[in-house]
Every structure is written in C-alpha cells, then in structure tokens.
Short mmCIF file of C-alpha atoms in Angstrom, two decimals:
data_model
loop_
_atom_site.label_atom_id
_atom_site.label_comp_id
_atom_site.label_asym_id
_atom_site.label_seq_id
_atom_site.Cartn_x
_atom_site.Cartn_y
_atom_site.Cartn_z
CA MET A 1 -26.30 -15.74 -47.84
CA SER A 2 -23.77 -13.98 -50.52
CA VAL A 3 -22.77 -10.48 -49.84
CA ASN A 4 -20.43 -7.99 -51.26
CA VAL A 5 -17.28 -6.49 -49.34
CA ARG A 6 -16.07 -3.61 -50.46
CA ILE A 7 -12.36 -3.78 -49.83
CA PRO A 8 -9.96 -0.68 -48.63
CA THR A 9 -6.84 -0.05 -50.75
CA ILE A 10 -4.57 -0.81 -47.97
CA LEU A 11 -5.83 -4.50 -47.94
CA ARG A 12 -6.51 -5.29 -51.37
CA THR A 13 -3.24 -6.88 -51.31
CA TYR A 14 -5.30 -9.68 -49.71
CA THR A 15 -7.83 -9.78 -52.73
CA GLY A 16 -5.32 -9.52 -55.65
CA GLY A 17 -6.36 -6.23 -55.78
CA GLN A 18 -9.85 -6.24 -56.21
CA ALA A 19 -12.17 -3.52 -54.22
CA GLU A 20 -14.83 -5.71 -54.02
CA VAL A 21 -15.35 -9.68 -53.38
CA SER A 22 -18.23 -11.82 -52.63
CA ALA A 23 -18.62 -13.57 -49.67
CA GLU A 24 -21.00 -16.03 -47.73
CA GLY A 25 -22.55 -16.04 -44.10
CA ALA A 26 -25.81 -15.21 -42.35
CA THR A 27 -23.48 -12.98 -39.85
CA LEU A 28 -20.82 -10.72 -40.17
CA SER A 29 -18.43 -13.26 -38.07
CA GLU A 30 -19.57 -15.91 -40.86
CA VAL A 31 -18.66 -13.40 -43.56
CA LEU A 32 -15.32 -12.76 -42.15
CA THR A 33 -14.69 -16.27 -41.88
CA ASP A 34 -15.63 -17.06 -45.58
CA LEU A 35 -13.34 -13.95 -46.31
CA GLU A 36 -10.19 -15.35 -44.55
CA LYS A 37 -10.79 -18.62 -45.96
CA ASN A 38 -10.78 -16.86 -49.72
CA HIS A 39 -8.16 -14.31 -48.69
CA THR A 40 -5.80 -15.75 -46.27
CA GLY A 41 -4.18 -12.72 -44.05
CA ILE A 42 -7.18 -10.23 -44.35
CA GLY A 43 -8.96 -11.27 -41.04
CA ALA A 44 -5.77 -10.93 -38.68
CA ARG A 45 -6.18 -7.30 -40.27
CA VAL A 46 -9.64 -6.92 -39.31
CA LEU A 47 -10.00 -9.04 -36.11
CA ASP A 48 -7.78 -9.15 -32.99
CA ASP A 49 -6.35 -11.99 -31.42
CA ALA A 50 -9.16 -12.68 -29.34
CA GLY A 51 -11.52 -12.69 -32.17
CA ASN A 52 -13.05 -9.09 -31.65
CA LEU A 53 -13.16 -6.18 -34.32
CA ARG A 54 -9.84 -4.13 -34.16
CA ARG A 55 -10.68 -0.83 -32.19
CA PHE A 56 -8.89 1.14 -35.68
CA VAL A 57 -11.29 -0.93 -38.09
CA ASN A 58 -15.06 -0.02 -38.78
CA VAL A 59 -17.33 -2.41 -40.20
CA TYR A 60 -20.73 -1.56 -41.79
CA VAL A 61 -23.56 -3.76 -43.27
CA ASN A 62 -25.36 -1.95 -45.74
CA ASP A 63 -25.24 1.63 -43.96
CA ASP A 64 -25.21 0.40 -40.22
CA ASP A 65 -22.15 0.38 -38.10
CA VAL A 66 -21.92 -2.91 -36.60
CA ARG A 67 -20.53 -1.48 -33.50
CA PHE A 68 -23.86 -0.31 -32.93
CA GLU A 69 -25.86 -3.36 -34.03
CA GLN A 70 -25.01 -6.71 -32.84
CA GLY A 71 -21.43 -6.75 -33.42
CA LEU A 72 -20.13 -9.49 -35.35
CA GLN A 73 -23.44 -11.03 -34.90
CA THR A 74 -24.84 -8.73 -37.09
CA PRO A 75 -27.29 -10.18 -39.92
CA THR A 76 -25.75 -10.23 -43.08
CA PRO A 77 -29.19 -10.53 -45.62
CA ASP A 78 -28.45 -11.90 -48.93
CA GLY A 79 -26.87 -8.79 -51.17
CA ALA A 80 -26.15 -7.19 -48.39
CA GLY A 81 -22.86 -4.85 -48.88
CA VAL A 82 -20.07 -4.99 -46.19
CA SER A 83 -17.98 -1.93 -46.20
CA ILE A 84 -14.50 -2.30 -44.33
CA ILE A 85 -13.11 0.97 -43.49
CA PRO A 86 -9.84 1.47 -41.22
CA ALA A 87 -9.51 4.73 -39.06
CA VAL A 88 -7.05 6.89 -40.69
CA ALA A 89 -5.05 9.00 -38.49
CA GLY A 90 -2.79 12.35 -38.93
CA GLY A 91 -2.89 15.84 -39.05
CA CYS A 92 -0.83 18.98 -38.58
#
C-alpha cells in the first residue's frame, strides 16, 4: 500500500526538504520502516530505542490518532495520509 507521509519542518532535513513523501506499507510500522529505508535517520526521531512511538511525537493516519487506534499496527490503506506531528512546548 502506498501512502503519503506529511513531514514536519524539523524533520525535512532527512527528506531533502520535502514536505511530503510517499512510503509503502500495510501498517504504520511497515510505513515507518520504509520511510527509514528511504530517508535514513528519520526513524530515530519518531521511534524510541525500544521501537515504540516517542512520547512527544503524535502520528495520525488520515485524521485518526494512532495512539487511540492500534498504535504501530494501525492499518494504512492505499492512498492514506500519514501525518507526523512533534509536540511543541514552550510558554511565557
């Protein structure tokens, strides 16, 4: 299954500045593996050392937060949109 992955500005150094790239996989885990294969280094920014999603990174398949779906096993149907959104902190 081919999906479109939206890349946040902070991770675009791994995609040659591209805001959106395509990746293959039937699940989010497979998509992230393919993304890392084609854009080395991005996987370590999304996954922790145990292979789980980092706490400060939110991932959506279409409009669904994968933390409330099946996590890394969330299906990624052909043509789906995957959004990687790092948490933003700050304040006064």
